[in-house]
Amino acid sequence: MANWQRGVLRAMGVANHLVEVQEITDVTPWYRRIVFSAPELVPELDIFPTAWLRLWVPNPDRGQHHVSQRGYTFVDVNVEAGTFVLEFVLHDTKGPAGDWARDAAVGDRVEVALTPSKISLPEGTRELVLAGDVTALPAINSWIADLDESVQARVFIEDGHDDVDALPAVTRTGDTWNLVSPELQRGTALTEVMRTEVEPSARQFAWAAGERMLVKRVRGVFKDHLGLVRGQHFSQTYWIEGRNPA
Ligand SMILES: Cc1cc2nc3c(=O)[nH]c(=O)nc-3n(C[C@H](O)[C@H](O)[C@H](O)COP(=O)(O)OP(=O)(O)OC[C@H]3O[C@@H](n4cnc5c(N)ncnc54)[C@H](O)[C@@H]3O)c2cc1C
């Protein structure tokens, strides 16, 4: 099958960059940090909370030499070293990006493309509600690392692993973190906790990402419970249960 996505992005002027695996760390058996060396690309990066890239990974199920793109969030961009990190959830279901990360070895090369989408906190925000599953953790950490001390973060993450508290977390005095075990439906337990733990407050902004149904339920909390209107919240589907994208 033709790589139409690559063609569309190329037509839009989106360049691909070759990066090299420099170091691999398994934070848990299912969460892997990979340091990439990209000395020419890194100094050019415009990094802001939630900044992400498209990783091009081989997808033989779609055809010989086919590569598919999947989104991953920039972590620990180091201009001096010319490196950045991606953190991969190694999910049980087969998928080209998860499989690539599981099999990755130092010296492997892979292409990435940058994305122009940019988000920033509205001026005067005092409380930032951050919610999602573990695929959103790198983005949540990127939000907190960038926050002024006058803004309090309220974090809500749904995940069922016993060792989820071993994952990297940017912690600050005054912020709160809630790690919630899932129930049968994604986002149900998370939103129940959110409705109990967060109240509407002045100058509040809310952000969410993760599996589609979880994000949909969290968006309901933002609107119905917190009463946030357009411009006061942002959410993004990062992946869809049971869906294998192109
Ligand atoms: C802007 C953006 C930023 C993202 N940042 C990160 C990040 O920093 N780290 C990260 O790990 N992910 C991140 N994601 C999510 C990641 O792109 C998806 O999880 C992606 O679907 C994984 O691709 P895959 O090829 O492994 O699986 P796919 O081919 O996409 O899917 C194969 C199967 O696996 C299932 N699946 C996919 N992801 C998961 C999962 N996480 N848990 C359980 N089942 C899954 C699908 O439902 C499908 O059934 C981000 C996504 C976006 C859009």
mmCIF file of N, CA and C in Angstrom, residues 39-99:
data_model
loop_
_atom_site.group_PDB
_atom_site.id
_atom_site.type_symbol
_atom_site.label_atom_id
_atom_site.label_comp_id
_atom_site.label_asym_id
_atom_site.label_seq_id
_atom_site.Cartn_x
_atom_site.Cartn_y
_atom_site.Cartn_z
ATOM 1 N N PRO A 39 21.772 15.774 16.669
ATOM 2 C CA PRO A 39 22.504 17.029 16.894
ATOM 3 C C PRO A 39 22.127 18.161 15.947
ATOM 4 N N GLU A 40 21.643 17.809 14.742
ATOM 5 C CA GLU A 40 21.260 18.898 13.820
ATOM 6 C C GLU A 40 19.832 19.361 14.075
ATOM 7 N N LEU A 41 18.976 18.446 14.445
ATOM 8 C CA LEU A 41 17.560 18.774 14.638
ATOM 9 C C LEU A 41 17.305 19.512 15.949
ATOM 10 N N VAL A 42 17.915 19.040 17.043
ATOM 11 C CA VAL A 42 17.567 19.539 18.380
ATOM 12 C C VAL A 42 17.706 21.061 18.530
ATOM 13 N N PRO A 43 18.796 21.684 18.038
ATOM 14 C CA PRO A 43 18.896 23.141 18.210
ATOM 15 C C PRO A 43 17.786 23.907 17.496
ATOM 16 N N GLU A 44 17.163 23.271 16.501
ATOM 17 C CA GLU A 44 16.102 23.947 15.731
ATOM 18 C C GLU A 44 14.735 23.829 16.405
ATOM 19 N N LEU A 45 14.624 23.001 17.442
ATOM 20 C CA LEU A 45 13.298 22.687 17.994
ATOM 21 C C LEU A 45 12.710 23.847 18.767
ATOM 22 N N ASP A 46 11.390 24.031 18.588
ATOM 23 C CA ASP A 46 10.631 24.996 19.381
ATOM 24 C C ASP A 46 9.836 24.140 20.376
ATOM 25 N N ILE A 47 10.325 24.066 21.611
ATOM 26 C CA ILE A 47 9.710 23.144 22.576
ATOM 27 C C ILE A 47 8.797 23.913 23.531
ATOM 28 N N PHE A 48 7.596 23.383 23.708
ATOM 29 C CA PHE A 48 6.572 23.981 24.570
ATOM 30 C C PHE A 48 5.810 22.811 25.186
ATOM 31 N N PRO A 49 4.994 23.040 26.214
ATOM 32 C CA PRO A 49 4.281 21.910 26.827
ATOM 33 C C PRO A 49 3.478 21.119 25.791
ATOM 34 N N THR A 50 3.560 19.837 25.905
ATOM 35 C CA THR A 50 2.875 18.843 25.051
ATOM 36 C C THR A 50 3.475 18.713 23.642
ATOM 37 N N ALA A 51 4.580 19.406 23.358
ATOM 38 C CA ALA A 51 5.168 19.319 22.009
ATOM 39 C C ALA A 51 5.420 17.855 21.642
ATOM 40 N N TRP A 52 5.070 17.500 20.416
ATOM 41 C CA TRP A 52 5.184 16.106 20.013
ATOM 42 C C TRP A 52 5.697 15.989 18.593
ATOM 43 N N LEU A 53 6.073 14.782 18.231
ATOM 44 C CA LEU A 53 6.551 14.536 16.870
ATOM 45 C C LEU A 53 5.833 13.326 16.300
ATOM 46 N N ARG A 54 6.013 13.161 14.995
ATOM 47 C CA ARG A 54 5.526 11.948 14.336
ATOM 48 C C ARG A 54 6.710 11.022 14.137
ATOM 49 N N LEU A 55 6.582 9.816 14.658
ATOM 50 C CA LEU A 55 7.648 8.820 14.500
ATOM 51 C C LEU A 55 7.246 7.901 13.348
ATOM 52 N N TRP A 56 8.147 7.747 12.385
ATOM 53 C CA TRP A 56 7.853 6.852 11.241
ATOM 54 C C TRP A 56 8.410 5.461 11.549
ATOM 55 N N VAL A 57 7.521 4.500 11.663
ATOM 56 C CA VAL A 57 7.975 3.144 12.031
ATOM 57 C C VAL A 57 7.561 2.135 10.965
ATOM 58 N N PRO A 58 8.389 1.101 10.738
ATOM 59 C CA PRO A 58 8.017 0.079 9.760
ATOM 60 C C PRO A 58 6.707 -0.598 10.163
ATOM 61 N N ASN A 59 5.836 -0.807 9.166
ATOM 62 C CA ASN A 59 4.553 -1.458 9.445
ATOM 63 C C ASN A 59 4.321 -2.537 8.397
ATOM 64 N N PRO A 60 5.024 -3.687 8.531
ATOM 65 C CA PRO A 60 4.966 -4.719 7.493
ATOM 66 C C PRO A 60 3.562 -5.266 7.259
ATOM 67 N N ASP A 61 2.673 -5.153 8.259
ATOM 68 C CA ASP A 61 1.297 -5.632 8.053
ATOM 69 C C ASP A 61 0.588 -4.847 6.955
ATOM 70 N N ARG A 62 1.065 -3.625 6.678
ATOM 71 C CA ARG A 62 0.441 -2.769 5.658
ATOM 72 C C ARG A 62 1.161 -2.894 4.322
ATOM 73 N N GLY A 63 2.215 -3.710 4.280
ATOM 74 C CA GLY A 63 2.942 -3.886 3.025
ATOM 75 C C GLY A 63 4.438 -3.774 3.262
ATOM 76 N N GLN A 64 5.190 -4.428 2.344
ATOM 77 C CA GLN A 64 6.640 -4.398 2.441
ATOM 78 C C GLN A 64 7.134 -2.950 2.335
ATOM 79 N N HIS A 65 8.043 -2.568 3.181
ATOM 80 C CA HIS A 65 8.636 -1.218 3.199
ATOM 81 C C HIS A 65 7.657 -0.118 3.633
ATOM 82 N N HIS A 66 6.437 -0.501 4.041
ATOM 83 C CA HIS A 66 5.486 0.535 4.476
ATOM 84 C C HIS A 66 5.918 1.075 5.835
ATOM 85 N N VAL A 67 5.866 2.388 5.988
ATOM 86 C CA VAL A 67 6.102 2.981 7.303
ATOM 87 C C VAL A 67 4.863 3.767 7.713
ATOM 88 N N SER A 68 4.534 3.679 9.009
ATOM 89 C CA SER A 68 3.375 4.389 9.542
ATOM 90 C C SER A 68 3.856 5.430 10.534
ATOM 91 N N GLN A 69 3.041 6.475 10.726
ATOM 92 C CA GLN A 69 3.434 7.502 11.691
ATOM 93 C C GLN A 69 2.580 7.386 12.954
ATOM 94 N N ARG A 70 3.229 7.579 14.097
ATOM 95 C CA ARG A 70 2.527 7.589 15.388
ATOM 96 C C ARG A 70 3.070 8.770 16.206
ATOM 97 N N GLY A 71 2.203 9.367 17.010
ATOM 98 C CA GLY A 71 2.596 10.532 17.790
ATOM 99 C C GLY A 71 3.317 10.166 19.082
ATOM 100 N N TYR A 72 4.386 10.880 19.387
ATOM 101 C CA TYR A 72 5.090 10.728 20.683
ATOM 102 C C TYR A 72 5.538 12.107 21.168
ATOM 103 N N THR A 73 5.602 12.259 22.478
ATOM 104 C CA THR A 73 5.810 13.575 23.094
ATOM 105 C C THR A 73 7.282 13.809 23.416
ATOM 106 N N PHE A 74 7.770 14.973 23.086
ATOM 107 C CA PHE A 74 9.161 15.317 23.423
ATOM 108 C C PHE A 74 9.351 15.342 24.935
ATOM 109 N N VAL A 75 10.442 14.724 25.403
ATOM 110 C CA VAL A 75 10.809 14.727 26.820
ATOM 111 C C VAL A 75 12.293 15.102 26.882
ATOM 112 N N ASP A 76 12.673 15.880 27.900
ATOM 113 C CA ASP A 76 14.088 16.144 28.184
ATOM 114 C C ASP A 76 14.909 16.493 26.943
ATOM 115 N N VAL A 77 14.501 17.543 26.282
ATOM 116 C CA VAL A 77 15.286 18.009 25.122
ATOM 117 C C VAL A 77 16.557 18.673 25.649
ATOM 118 N N ASN A 78 17.704 18.205 25.191
ATOM 119 C CA ASN A 78 18.989 18.704 25.685
ATOM 120 C C ASN A 78 19.787 19.276 24.504
ATOM 121 N N VAL A 79 19.764 20.602 24.403
ATOM 122 C CA VAL A 79 20.372 21.250 23.234
ATOM 123 C C VAL A 79 21.884 21.012 23.206
ATOM 124 N N GLU A 80 22.510 21.109 24.380
ATOM 125 C CA GLU A 80 23.975 20.930 24.433
ATOM 126 C C GLU A 80 24.389 19.546 23.954
ATOM 127 N N ALA A 81 23.643 18.535 24.410
ATOM 128 C CA ALA A 81 23.986 17.163 24.045
ATOM 129 C C ALA A 81 23.437 16.780 22.678
ATOM 130 N N GLY A 82 22.492 17.592 22.155
ATOM 131 C CA GLY A 82 21.869 17.263 20.867
ATOM 132 C C GLY A 82 20.977 16.037 20.971
ATOM 133 N N THR A 83 20.282 15.916 22.105
ATOM 134 C CA THR A 83 19.446 14.722 22.312
ATOM 135 C C THR A 83 18.034 15.107 22.773
ATOM 136 N N PHE A 84 17.122 14.168 22.580
ATOM 137 C CA PHE A 84 15.810 14.263 23.203
ATOM 138 C C PHE A 84 15.378 12.848 23.577
ATOM 139 N N VAL A 85 14.352 12.779 24.417
ATOM 140 C CA VAL A 85 13.868 11.476 24.896
ATOM 141 C C VAL A 85 12.425 11.290 24.444
ATOM 142 N N LEU A 86 12.067 10.072 24.120
ATOM 143 C CA LEU A 86 10.653 9.703 23.987
ATOM 144 C C LEU A 86 10.370 8.611 25.007
ATOM 145 N N GLU A 87 9.182 8.647 25.596
ATOM 146 C CA GLU A 87 8.782 7.609 26.556
ATOM 147 C C GLU A 87 7.643 6.807 25.943
ATOM 148 N N PHE A 88 7.869 5.493 25.831
ATOM 149 C CA PHE A 88 6.916 4.615 25.140
ATOM 150 C C PHE A 88 6.167 3.719 26.115
ATOM 151 N N VAL A 89 4.848 3.731 26.019
ATOM 152 C CA VAL A 89 4.049 2.709 26.700
ATOM 153 C C VAL A 89 4.107 1.466 25.803
ATOM 154 N N LEU A 90 4.669 0.375 26.334
ATOM 155 C CA LEU A 90 4.781 -0.871 25.546
ATOM 156 C C LEU A 90 3.500 -1.669 25.769
ATOM 157 N N HIS A 91 2.474 -1.332 25.025
ATOM 158 C CA HIS A 91 1.164 -1.962 25.251
ATOM 159 C C HIS A 91 1.152 -3.402 24.739
ATOM 160 N N ASP A 92 0.248 -4.219 25.312
ATOM 161 C CA ASP A 92 0.215 -5.649 24.984
ATOM 162 C C ASP A 92 -0.234 -5.919 23.551
ATOM 163 N N THR A 93 -1.173 -5.108 23.048
ATOM 164 C CA THR A 93 -1.673 -5.338 21.689
ATOM 165 C C THR A 93 -0.585 -4.951 20.689
ATOM 166 N N LYS A 94 -0.467 -5.788 19.652
ATOM 167 C CA LYS A 94 0.563 -5.526 18.640
ATOM 168 C C LYS A 94 0.308 -4.188 17.927
ATOM 169 N N GLY A 95 1.350 -3.409 17.758
ATOM 170 C CA GLY A 95 1.240 -2.140 17.024
ATOM 171 C C GLY A 95 2.634 -1.756 16.572
ATOM 172 N N PRO A 96 2.784 -1.154 15.375
ATOM 173 C CA PRO A 96 4.130 -0.921 14.833
ATOM 174 C C PRO A 96 5.021 -0.041 15.716
ATOM 175 N N ALA A 97 4.455 0.987 16.363
ATOM 176 C CA ALA A 97 5.316 1.868 17.171
ATOM 177 C C ALA A 97 5.715 1.173 18.476
ATOM 178 N N GLY A 98 4.737 0.552 19.131
ATOM 179 C CA GLY A 98 5.050 -0.179 20.366
ATOM 180 C C GLY A 98 6.055 -1.293 20.073
ATOM 181 N N ASP A 99 5.846 -1.998 18.962
ATOM 182 C CA ASP A 99 6.750 -3.104 18.594
ATOM 183 C C ASP A 99 8.147 -2.565 18.281
#
